[in-house]
Coordinates of C-alpha atoms in Angstrom, one line a residue:
Chain X
X1 CA 40.5 58.7 75.9
X2 CA 37.0 57.4 75.2
X3 CA 33.8 58.7 76.6
X4 CA 33.3 56.1 79.4
X5 CA 36.9 56.5 80.6
X6 CA 36.5 60.2 80.6
X7 CA 33.2 60.0 82.5
X8 CA 34.8 57.9 85.3
X9 CA 38.0 59.9 85.6
X10 CA 36.3 63.3 85.6
X11 CA 33.4 62.3 87.8
X12 CA 33.3 64.4 91.0
X13 CA 31.7 61.4 92.9
X14 CA 32.7 57.8 93.6
X15 CA 31.2 55.4 91.2
X16 CA 29.7 52.0 91.8
X17 CA 29.0 49.3 89.3
X18 CA 27.9 45.9 90.7
X19 CA 27.6 43.4 87.8
X20 CA 24.0 42.3 88.3
X21 CA 20.9 41.2 86.5
X22 CA 19.6 38.4 88.7
X23 CA 18.1 40.8 91.3
X24 CA 16.2 42.4 88.4
X25 CA 15.0 39.0 87.1
X26 CA 13.7 38.1 90.6
X27 CA 12.1 41.5 91.2
X28 CA 10.1 41.4 88.0
X29 CA 8.8 37.9 89.0
X30 CA 10.5 36.0 86.2
X31 CA 12.7 32.9 86.2
X32 CA 16.3 32.6 85.1
X33 CA 15.1 30.3 82.3
X34 CA 12.6 33.0 81.0
X35 CA 15.2 35.7 81.1
X36 CA 17.9 33.8 79.3
X37 CA 15.5 32.6 76.6
X38 CA 13.3 35.7 76.0
X39 CA 14.9 39.0 75.0
X40 CA 11.9 41.1 76.3
X41 CA 12.1 39.6 79.8
X42 CA 15.9 40.0 79.7
X43 CA 15.4 43.6 78.9
X44 CA 12.8 44.1 81.6
X45 CA 15.3 42.8 84.2
X46 CA 18.0 45.2 83.0
X47 CA 15.5 48.0 83.1
X48 CA 14.5 47.2 86.7
X49 CA 18.2 47.5 87.7
X50 CA 18.6 50.7 85.8
X51 CA 15.5 52.3 87.3
X52 CA 16.0 51.2 90.9
X53 CA 19.7 51.4 91.7
X54 CA 22.0 54.3 91.4
X55 CA 24.8 52.7 89.6
X56 CA 27.4 53.9 87.0
X57 CA 25.9 51.7 84.3
X58 CA 23.8 48.6 83.8
X59 CA 24.8 45.3 82.3
X60 CA 23.1 42.5 80.4
X61 CA 23.0 38.9 81.8
X62 CA 26.4 37.3 82.2
X63 CA 25.4 34.0 80.5
X64 CA 28.5 32.1 79.6
X65 CA 26.6 29.5 77.5
X66 CA 24.9 31.5 74.8
X67 CA 27.9 31.5 72.5
X68 CA 28.8 27.8 73.1
X69 CA 25.1 27.0 72.3
X70 CA 25.4 28.9 69.0
X71 CA 28.4 26.6 68.1
X72 CA 26.1 23.6 68.8
X73 CA 27.0 22.7 72.4
X74 CA 24.3 21.1 74.5
X75 CA 23.1 23.5 77.2
X76 CA 21.4 22.7 80.5
X77 CA 18.8 25.4 81.1
X78 CA 17.3 25.0 84.6
X79 CA 14.3 27.0 85.7
X80 CA 16.1 29.1 88.3
X81 CA 19.8 28.4 88.0
X82 CA 22.5 29.8 85.8
X83 CA 22.7 27.8 82.5
X84 CA 25.7 25.5 81.9
X85 CA 27.3 23.6 79.1
X86 CA 26.9 19.8 79.1
X87 CA 29.5 17.5 77.5
X88 CA 32.1 18.5 74.9
X89 CA 31.6 19.5 71.3
X90 CA 35.1 19.0 70.0
X91 CA 37.8 16.7 71.2
X92 CA 40.7 16.6 68.6
X93 CA 42.3 18.2 65.7
X94 CA 39.8 16.7 63.2
X95 CA 36.7 17.9 65.1
X96 CA 38.2 21.4 65.6
X97 CA 39.1 21.6 61.9
X98 CA 35.6 20.7 61.0
X99 CA 34.0 23.1 63.5
X100 CA 32.0 25.7 61.7
X101 CA 31.8 29.3 62.9
X102 CA 28.1 29.9 63.5
X103 CA 26.0 32.7 62.2
X104 CA 24.3 35.1 64.6
X105 CA 21.0 33.5 63.9
X106 CA 21.9 30.4 65.9
X107 CA 20.6 29.4 69.4
X108 CA 19.6 32.3 71.7
X109 CA 21.9 34.9 70.1
X110 CA 18.9 36.7 68.4
X111 CA 17.2 37.0 71.8
X112 CA 20.3 38.4 73.4
X113 CA 20.7 41.0 70.6
X114 CA 17.0 41.9 71.1
X115 CA 17.5 42.4 74.8
X116 CA 20.5 44.6 74.2
X117 CA 18.7 46.7 71.5
X118 CA 15.7 47.3 73.8
X119 CA 18.0 48.3 76.7
X120 CA 20.0 50.6 74.5
X121 CA 16.9 52.2 73.0
X122 CA 15.0 52.7 76.3
X123 CA 17.6 53.3 79.0
X124 CA 18.9 56.8 78.4
X125 CA 20.2 58.0 81.8
X126 CA 23.2 55.6 82.1
X127 CA 25.4 53.5 79.9
X128 CA 24.3 50.0 79.0
X129 CA 26.9 47.3 78.7
X130 CA 26.4 44.2 76.7
X131 CA 28.1 41.0 77.7
X132 CA 29.9 38.0 76.0
X133 CA 32.3 35.2 77.0
X134 CA 36.0 35.5 76.3
X135 CA 37.7 33.3 73.7
X136 CA 39.6 31.0 76.0
X137 CA 36.6 30.5 78.3
X138 CA 34.5 29.7 75.2
X139 CA 37.1 27.3 73.8
X140 CA 37.1 25.6 77.2
X141 CA 33.4 25.1 77.0
X142 CA 33.6 23.5 73.6
X143 CA 36.7 21.4 74.2
X144 CA 36.0 20.5 77.9
X145 CA 37.6 22.8 80.5
X146 CA 39.8 20.2 82.1
X147 CA 41.0 18.8 78.8
X148 CA 41.9 22.2 77.3
X149 CA 44.1 23.0 80.2
X150 CA 46.4 20.1 79.3
X151 CA 45.8 20.4 75.6
X152 CA 47.4 23.9 75.4
X153 CA 50.7 22.1 76.0
X154 CA 50.1 18.8 74.2
X155 CA 48.2 20.0 71.2
X156 CA 48.8 23.8 71.1
X157 CA 48.1 24.1 67.3
X158 CA 44.7 22.5 67.7
X159 CA 43.8 24.8 70.6
X160 CA 45.1 27.9 68.7
X161 CA 42.9 26.9 65.8
X162 CA 39.9 26.6 68.1
X163 CA 40.7 30.0 69.7
X164 CA 40.8 31.5 66.2
X165 CA 37.4 30.2 65.4
X166 CA 35.9 31.3 68.7
X167 CA 37.4 34.7 68.3
X168 CA 36.1 35.0 64.7
X169 CA 32.6 34.4 66.1
X170 CA 33.1 36.7 69.1
X171 CA 34.2 39.6 66.8
X172 CA 31.0 39.2 64.8
X173 CA 28.9 38.9 67.9
X174 CA 30.5 42.0 69.5
X175 CA 30.1 44.0 66.4
X176 CA 26.4 43.1 66.4
X177 CA 26.1 44.0 70.1
X178 CA 27.7 47.3 69.3
X179 CA 25.2 47.9 66.5
X180 CA 22.4 47.6 69.0
X181 CA 23.5 50.9 70.5
X182 CA 25.0 49.8 73.8
X183 CA 28.0 51.7 75.1
X184 CA 30.3 48.7 75.6
X185 CA 30.7 45.1 76.3
X186 CA 31.9 43.1 79.3
X187 CA 34.0 40.2 78.0
X188 CA 34.0 37.5 80.7
X189 CA 37.2 35.5 80.6
X190 CA 37.4 33.7 83.9
X191 CA 39.0 30.5 82.7
X192 CA 42.1 32.4 81.6
X193 CA 42.7 33.2 85.3
X194 CA 43.7 29.6 85.8
X195 CA 46.7 30.0 83.5
X196 CA 50.1 31.5 84.2
X197 CA 50.7 35.1 83.0
X198 CA 52.6 33.9 79.9
X199 CA 49.9 31.4 79.0
X200 CA 47.2 33.9 79.6
X201 CA 48.9 36.2 77.2
X202 CA 49.3 33.5 74.5
X203 CA 45.9 31.7 74.9
X204 CA 43.7 34.6 75.9
X205 CA 45.1 38.1 75.6
X206 CA 46.2 37.7 72.0
X207 CA 42.7 36.8 71.1
X208 CA 40.8 39.2 73.3
X209 CA 42.9 42.0 71.7
X210 CA 41.5 41.1 68.3
X211 CA 38.0 41.7 69.7
X212 CA 39.1 44.9 71.4
X213 CA 40.8 46.2 68.2
X214 CA 37.6 45.4 66.2
X215 CA 35.0 47.1 68.4
X216 CA 36.6 49.5 70.9
X217 CA 36.5 53.2 70.0
X218 CA 35.5 56.6 71.6
X219 CA 32.0 55.6 72.2
X220 CA 32.3 51.8 72.8
X221 CA 34.3 50.4 75.7
X222 CA 35.5 46.9 76.4
X223 CA 35.5 45.9 80.0
X224 CA 37.6 42.7 80.4
X225 CA 36.4 40.6 83.3
X226 CA 38.7 37.9 84.7
X227 CA 37.6 36.8 88.2
X228 CA 39.9 33.8 88.1
X229 CA 43.0 36.0 88.1
X230 CA 44.8 35.7 91.5
X231 CA 47.5 38.2 90.5
X232 CA 49.4 36.5 87.8
X233 CA 47.4 37.6 84.8
X234 CA 47.1 41.3 85.5
X235 CA 49.8 42.3 83.0
X236 CA 48.2 40.1 80.4
X237 CA 44.8 41.8 81.0
X238 CA 46.4 45.3 80.6
X239 CA 48.0 44.1 77.3
X240 CA 44.6 43.4 75.9
X241 CA 44.0 47.1 75.3
X242 CA 40.6 47.0 77.0
X243 CA 39.9 50.5 78.5
X244 CA 38.4 48.9 81.7
X245 CA 39.5 45.8 83.6
X246 CA 37.2 44.0 86.1
X247 CA 38.7 41.8 88.8
X248 CA 37.4 39.1 91.1
X249 CA 37.5 38.8 94.9
X250 CA 40.6 36.5 94.8
X251 CA 42.9 39.5 94.1
X252 CA 44.4 42.3 96.1
X253 CA 42.9 45.5 94.6
X254 CA 45.7 47.7 96.0
X255 CA 48.3 45.7 94.1
X256 CA 46.1 45.7 91.0
X257 CA 45.9 49.5 91.0
X258 CA 49.7 49.7 91.3
X259 CA 50.1 47.4 88.3
X260 CA 47.7 49.1 86.0
X261 CA 48.0 52.4 84.1
X262 CA 46.1 55.3 85.6
X263 CA 44.0 55.9 82.5
X264 CA 42.6 52.4 82.5
X265 CA 39.4 51.9 84.6
X266 CA 39.9 49.3 87.4
X267 CA 36.8 47.6 88.8
X268 CA 36.2 45.1 91.6
X269 CA 36.0 43.2 93.8
X270 CA 33.6 42.5 96.7
X271 CA 32.8 38.8 97.1
X272 CA 29.5 38.2 95.3
X273 CA 28.7 35.1 97.4
X274 CA 30.2 35.5 100.9
X275 CA 29.4 39.3 101.1
X276 CA 26.5 40.1 98.8
X277 CA 24.6 36.9 98.9
X278 CA 25.3 35.4 102.3
X279 CA 26.5 38.4 104.3
X280 CA 24.4 40.6 106.5
X281 CA 23.8 44.3 105.6
X282 CA 26.4 45.2 108.2
X283 CA 28.9 42.9 106.7
X284 CA 28.3 44.5 103.3
X285 CA 28.8 48.0 104.7
X286 CA 32.0 46.9 106.5
X287 CA 33.5 45.2 103.4
X288 CA 32.5 48.1 101.2
X289 CA 34.1 50.7 103.5
X290 CA 37.2 48.6 103.8
X291 CA 37.7 48.4 100.1
X292 CA 37.0 52.1 99.6
X293 CA 39.6 53.0 102.2
X294 CA 42.2 50.7 100.5
X295 CA 41.5 52.3 97.1
X296 CA 41.0 55.9 98.2
X297 CA 42.4 58.6 96.0
X298 CA 42.4 56.5 92.8
X299 CA 40.1 58.2 90.3
X300 CA 40.3 55.3 88.0
X301 CA 38.8 52.9 90.5
X302 CA 35.1 51.9 90.3
X303 CA 33.9 49.7 93.2
X304 CA 32.0 46.6 92.0
X305 CA 31.2 43.0 92.8
X306 CA 34.0 40.5 92.1
X307 CA 31.7 38.8 89.6
X308 CA 28.1 38.7 88.4
X309 CA 25.8 38.7 91.5
X310 CA 24.3 35.2 91.7
X311 CA 20.6 34.5 92.2
X312 CA 19.0 35.1 95.6
X313 CA 21.1 38.2 96.7
X314 CA 18.9 40.2 99.2
X315 CA 18.0 43.6 97.7
X316 CA 18.8 45.1 101.1
X317 CA 22.4 44.1 100.7
X318 CA 22.7 45.8 97.3
X319 CA 21.1 48.9 98.8
X320 CA 23.6 48.7 101.8
X321 CA 26.4 48.6 99.3
X322 CA 25.3 51.6 97.3
X323 CA 24.4 53.6 100.4
X324 CA 27.8 53.0 101.9
X325 CA 29.5 54.2 98.7
X326 CA 27.3 57.3 98.7
X327 CA 27.9 58.0 102.4
X328 CA 31.7 57.4 102.0
X329 CA 31.7 59.8 99.0
X330 CA 29.9 62.5 101.1
X331 CA 32.4 62.2 103.9
X332 CA 35.2 62.3 101.4
X333 CA 33.9 65.5 99.7
X334 CA 33.2 67.1 103.1
X335 CA 36.8 66.5 104.2
X336 CA 38.1 67.3 100.7
X337 CA 40.1 64.0 100.6
Chain U
X1 CA 68.9 0.4 89.7
X2 CA 65.5 0.7 91.5
X3 CA 66.3 4.2 92.6
X4 CA 67.1 5.2 89.0
X5 CA 63.7 4.2 87.9
X6 CA 62.0 5.8 90.8
X7 CA 63.9 9.1 90.3
X8 CA 63.1 9.2 86.6
X9 CA 59.4 8.4 87.2
X10 CA 59.1 11.0 90.0
X11 CA 60.6 13.5 87.6
X12 CA 58.1 12.6 84.9
X13 CA 55.2 13.1 87.2
X14 CA 56.5 16.2 88.8
X15 CA 57.0 17.8 85.4
X16 CA 54.0 16.3 83.6
X17 CA 55.7 13.9 81.1
X18 CA 52.9 11.5 80.4
X19 CA 54.4 9.3 77.7
X20 CA 56.9 9.1 74.9
X21 CA 54.5 10.7 72.5
X22 CA 53.8 13.8 74.6
X23 CA 55.8 16.8 73.6
X24 CA 55.5 18.3 77.1
X25 CA 57.6 19.4 78.9
X26 CA 59.8 20.6 76.0
X27 CA 63.0 19.7 77.8
X28 CA 61.8 16.0 77.9
X29 CA 60.5 15.8 74.4
X30 CA 61.4 12.5 72.7
X31 CA 62.1 10.8 76.1
X32 CA 60.0 8.1 77.7
X33 CA 57.3 9.3 80.1
X34 CA 55.6 7.9 83.2
X35 CA 53.8 5.3 81.1
X36 CA 56.9 3.6 79.7
X37 CA 59.1 4.1 82.8
X38 CA 56.6 2.4 85.0
X39 CA 56.3 -0.5 82.7
X40 CA 60.1 -0.9 82.5
X41 CA 60.4 -0.5 86.3
X42 CA 57.9 -3.3 87.0
X43 CA 59.7 -5.5 84.5
X44 CA 63.0 -4.8 86.2
X45 CA 61.6 -5.9 89.5
X46 CA 60.8 -2.6 91.2
X47 CA 57.8 -3.2 93.4
X48 CA 54.5 -1.5 92.9
X49 CA 54.6 -0.3 96.5
X50 CA 58.0 1.4 95.9
X51 CA 56.5 3.0 92.7
X52 CA 53.5 4.3 94.6
X53 CA 55.3 5.5 97.8
X54 CA 58.7 6.5 96.5
X55 CA 57.8 8.0 93.2
X56 CA 54.2 8.9 92.7
X57 CA 53.3 10.2 96.1
X58 CA 56.6 12.0 96.5
X59 CA 56.1 13.7 93.1
X60 CA 52.5 14.6 93.7
X61 CA 53.4 16.1 97.0
X62 CA 55.9 18.4 95.3
X63 CA 53.3 19.3 92.7
X64 CA 50.7 20.2 95.3
X65 CA 53.2 22.3 97.2
X66 CA 54.3 24.2 94.0
X67 CA 50.6 24.8 93.1
X68 CA 49.8 26.2 96.6
X69 CA 52.8 28.5 96.2
X70 CA 51.7 29.6 92.8
X71 CA 54.8 28.3 91.2
X72 CA 52.8 26.2 88.8
X73 CA 49.2 26.7 87.6
X74 CA 46.2 24.5 86.7
X75 CA 47.5 23.2 83.3
X76 CA 50.8 22.1 84.8
X77 CA 49.1 20.4 87.7
X78 CA 46.7 18.6 85.4
X79 CA 49.6 17.3 83.2
X80 CA 51.3 16.0 86.3
X81 CA 48.1 14.3 87.3
X82 CA 47.8 12.8 83.9
X83 CA 51.4 11.5 84.1
X84 CA 50.5 10.0 87.4
X85 CA 47.4 8.3 86.0
X86 CA 49.5 6.9 83.1
X87 CA 51.7 5.2 85.7
X88 CA 48.8 4.2 87.9
X89 CA 47.3 2.1 85.0
X90 CA 50.2 -0.3 85.4
X91 CA 49.7 -0.6 89.1
X92 CA 45.9 -1.3 89.0
X93 CA 46.3 -5.1 88.9
X94 CA 48.4 -5.0 92.1
X95 CA 45.8 -2.9 93.8
X96 CA 43.1 -5.3 92.8
X97 CA 45.1 -8.3 94.0
X98 CA 45.8 -6.6 97.4
X99 CA 49.5 -6.7 96.8
X100 CA 49.6 -2.9 97.3
X101 CA 47.7 -1.2 100.1
X102 CA 46.1 2.2 99.5
X103 CA 45.6 4.7 102.3
X104 CA 41.9 4.5 102.1
X105 CA 38.9 4.9 99.8
X106 CA 37.7 8.4 98.8
X107 CA 34.3 8.8 97.1
X108 CA 34.0 12.1 95.2
X109 CA 31.3 13.7 93.1
X110 CA 29.9 17.1 92.0
X111 CA 26.6 17.6 93.8
X112 CA 23.3 17.2 92.0
X113 CA 22.3 20.1 89.8
X114 CA 25.9 21.0 89.1
X115 CA 27.7 20.0 85.9
X116 CA 31.1 21.5 86.6
X117 CA 34.0 19.1 87.0
X118 CA 37.4 20.8 86.7
X119 CA 37.9 21.3 90.5
X120 CA 36.5 17.8 91.2
X121 CA 38.7 16.2 88.6
X122 CA 41.8 18.0 89.8
X123 CA 41.3 17.1 93.4
X124 CA 40.4 13.5 92.5
X125 CA 43.7 13.1 90.7
X126 CA 45.6 14.7 93.5
X127 CA 44.0 12.4 96.1
X128 CA 44.8 9.4 93.9
X129 CA 48.4 10.6 93.7
X130 CA 48.4 10.8 97.5
X131 CA 47.9 7.1 97.6
X132 CA 44.1 6.8 97.9
X133 CA 41.7 4.7 95.9
X134 CA 39.3 7.2 94.3
X135 CA 35.7 6.3 93.4
X136 CA 34.6 9.1 91.1
X137 CA 30.9 9.4 90.8
X138 CA 31.0 12.1 88.2
X139 CA 28.9 15.3 87.9
X140 CA 25.3 16.0 88.9
X141 CA 25.4 13.2 91.4
X142 CA 22.1 12.5 93.1
X143 CA 21.9 11.9 96.9
X144 CA 21.0 8.3 96.4
X145 CA 24.1 7.7 94.4
X146 CA 26.3 9.0 97.2
X147 CA 24.4 6.9 99.7
X148 CA 24.7 3.7 97.5
X149 CA 28.5 4.4 97.3
X150 CA 29.0 4.8 101.0
X151 CA 26.9 1.7 101.7
X152 CA 29.2 -0.2 99.4
X153 CA 32.4 1.3 100.9
X154 CA 31.4 2.1 104.5
X155 CA 34.9 3.1 105.6
X156 CA 35.3 5.6 102.7
X157 CA 35.7 9.4 103.1
X158 CA 33.3 11.4 100.9
X159 CA 34.1 14.6 99.0
X160 CA 31.4 16.8 97.5
X161 CA 32.1 19.6 95.0
X162 CA 30.0 22.5 93.8
X163 CA 30.8 25.5 91.7
X164 CA 27.5 27.3 91.8
X165 CA 25.9 29.2 94.6
X166 CA 22.6 27.7 93.6
X167 CA 24.0 24.1 93.9
X168 CA 26.2 24.4 97.0
X169 CA 23.0 24.4 99.1
X170 CA 22.3 20.9 97.7
X171 CA 25.3 19.6 99.7
X172 CA 23.4 19.7 102.9
X173 CA 20.8 17.1 102.1
X174 CA 23.5 14.8 100.7
X175 CA 25.5 15.1 103.9
X176 CA 22.5 14.4 106.0
X177 CA 21.5 11.3 103.9
X178 CA 25.1 9.9 103.9
X179 CA 25.6 10.4 107.6
X180 CA 22.2 8.9 108.3
X181 CA 22.9 5.8 106.1
X182 CA 26.4 5.2 107.4
X183 CA 26.9 7.1 110.7
X184 CA 30.4 8.3 111.3
X185 CA 31.2 8.8 107.6
X186 CA 33.6 11.7 107.2
X187 CA 32.7 14.3 104.5
X188 CA 34.7 17.1 103.1
X189 CA 33.5 19.7 100.7
X190 CA 35.1 22.1 98.2
X191 CA 34.4 24.5 95.4
X192 CA 34.8 28.2 94.5
X193 CA 31.8 29.7 96.3
X194 CA 32.3 27.8 99.5
X195 CA 33.9 28.9 102.8
X196 CA 34.9 27.1 106.0
X197 CA 31.9 28.7 107.7
X198 CA 29.5 27.4 105.1
X199 CA 31.0 23.9 105.4
X200 CA 30.4 23.9 109.2
X201 CA 26.8 25.2 108.7
X202 CA 25.9 22.3 106.5
X203 CA 27.5 19.6 108.8
X204 CA 30.6 18.8 106.7
X205 CA 33.7 17.6 108.6
X206 CA 36.0 19.9 106.6
X207 CA 36.6 22.3 103.8
X208 CA 39.6 22.5 101.5
X209 CA 40.3 25.9 100.0
X210 CA 42.8 24.3 97.5
X211 CA 43.8 20.7 96.5
X212 CA 46.8 20.7 98.9
X213 CA 44.7 21.9 101.8
X214 CA 42.1 19.2 100.9
X215 CA 44.7 16.4 100.9
X216 CA 46.1 17.6 104.3
X217 CA 42.5 17.6 105.6
X218 CA 41.9 14.2 104.2
X219 CA 45.0 12.8 105.9
X220 CA 44.0 14.5 109.2
X221 CA 40.4 13.3 109.4
X222 CA 41.2 9.8 108.3
X223 CA 44.0 9.2 110.9

C-alpha cells in the first residue's frame, strides 16, 4: 500500500479534495492565459489554494491541451477561458506513422514542469498532484474526437499506433513530473468515458496501465480521472492499477464504491457547474451532505468535485463545501459512526 | 423486392455498415453497405421517400433508442450516423428537386468562443436521420452567422451547442438576436454543462439532455 493510500485509509477525519486551480488563478489576480503559459503564475495559483483551503492535497491546472501542443497541434489560448485544441494534426495511417514523439522541451511543457517543481519545493504541508491528459483523450485531440470514435472500429491499427505514440510521450512526461518532487499525477481521461467498457479497456486502460506501471510506487500515486464514465467503464478504470480513481457527476457513487476494491481510493463527484459554480451556498451544503450520507462508512472515499472546477466558482461555495465536510465529520466523530 | 432493399439498408444503418470497404461491423465484413445498397435500391425503383421514411428514419430511431438505454455507445452511434450519411448522399438530388419532403430545416452550431464539436456533430447527424434538413454552421459560430441563417430560412428551428461553462453564457445573446431578427423562431440548446433550468433562464425553448431527448423535443416544438 503506498503512502497516499495509507494516509487516506488511516485518517481519523473525512477528507476532501476538490480538483481546483481556477479559484487560485482568480484570487491572485491573474488570467487563465497567464497561468497556463507561465510556470511561476501557475505555481502561485496552486500555492493560493494550498494556503487558503483545508484540502487533502492540491493539484496543478487540468489543462488538456499542453500535451497536444507539444505534438504540434494548434491551440486556442483565450485570455480567461480554458484552452482548447483547434483542428486536427493527424488524419490517416500515413500521418500517424509520420508523427514524431516530441521532446519535453516542446510547447508549454517546460512551464508546466516549472510550476510543478515550484509547488513540490514550496508546499510542504500537503501532497501536490501533477496533472496530465490520458492517452485516449490525447489521441482524440490529435485525430479529431468525432473521427477517432469511428476510427477505433474502421482503422483500429492506426489508432493503436497513435495511442502507442501518445503513451510513449505521456510516460516520459509523467516521469519528468515525478522528478519534480510531486506526490502523484491526476491522469484525465474523460473521452474514454464515451466508450463501452470493452473498448475503454482496449483503447484506454491498456495504455493508462503502461503509465501507471512506469511511475506509480510507494511515494507516487496515480489518480485516474474519468468524468465521462456513466458506469460502464468502472471495471476498466480499476484494471488500470491506479491507486486512486476519480469520478464525474454522471455516475452513482454508491454503485462505484460497491464495484471498486476497498484499498483503492475513490473520489468524486459533486457537479462542478450546477453545484459549485451556479448553485447557492445552501445548495452546495445540501448536495455535500447528501453525498456524504450516501458514502458514509467507506474509509476509501474522498469527497471531491466531479471534475476540475471551472472559472468563476464563488469562493463562498468552496468554503461552504469544506465547512460541510468538516461539520459532518465532527457530528460523525461525536456519534462514533 | 422493395422491402428487401429497405430491410438491408435499415440493418446497415442500425449496425453502422457504411460501405463495402468498411470492416465494421465484423459480421457484415465484405458485404455491401448503406452506400451501395442505396444506389442499387434507387436503380431498382425504390423511391427516395421510401428510403428515407422506411429505412433511414426507422433505423436511426432504433439507434437513438439503444443509445439512450446505454446498449450502444458514442462510437457505434457515430458509425450508424456515418452509414446514414453515406445513404443520404444518393438522396440529395431528390431533396434538391423537391421530390422528397423533409420534416423541416434545422440550423445548428457551436456557440462563439467554443471549438468543441462532438456533441454538435452527433446531434446534427441524428436530426438528419430523423428526416430534417440540417444546416450545420460549424464551431465558434458568431451571433451574426446564426442571424443570417435564420433570415435565410425563417421557418427553421435553431440548435445551439456549448461544452464549456465559459461559453454556455454566450448562448443568451445569440438567442436574443435570433428571436429579435425572426420573432417566433424556436431555439433548443444542448451541451454537457447545461441544464433545463439554465435553458429556461436564457430564453431557450427547450433543452435536450441526450440526442434522443433532443429529437423528441424537436418534433414536439415543431408540430
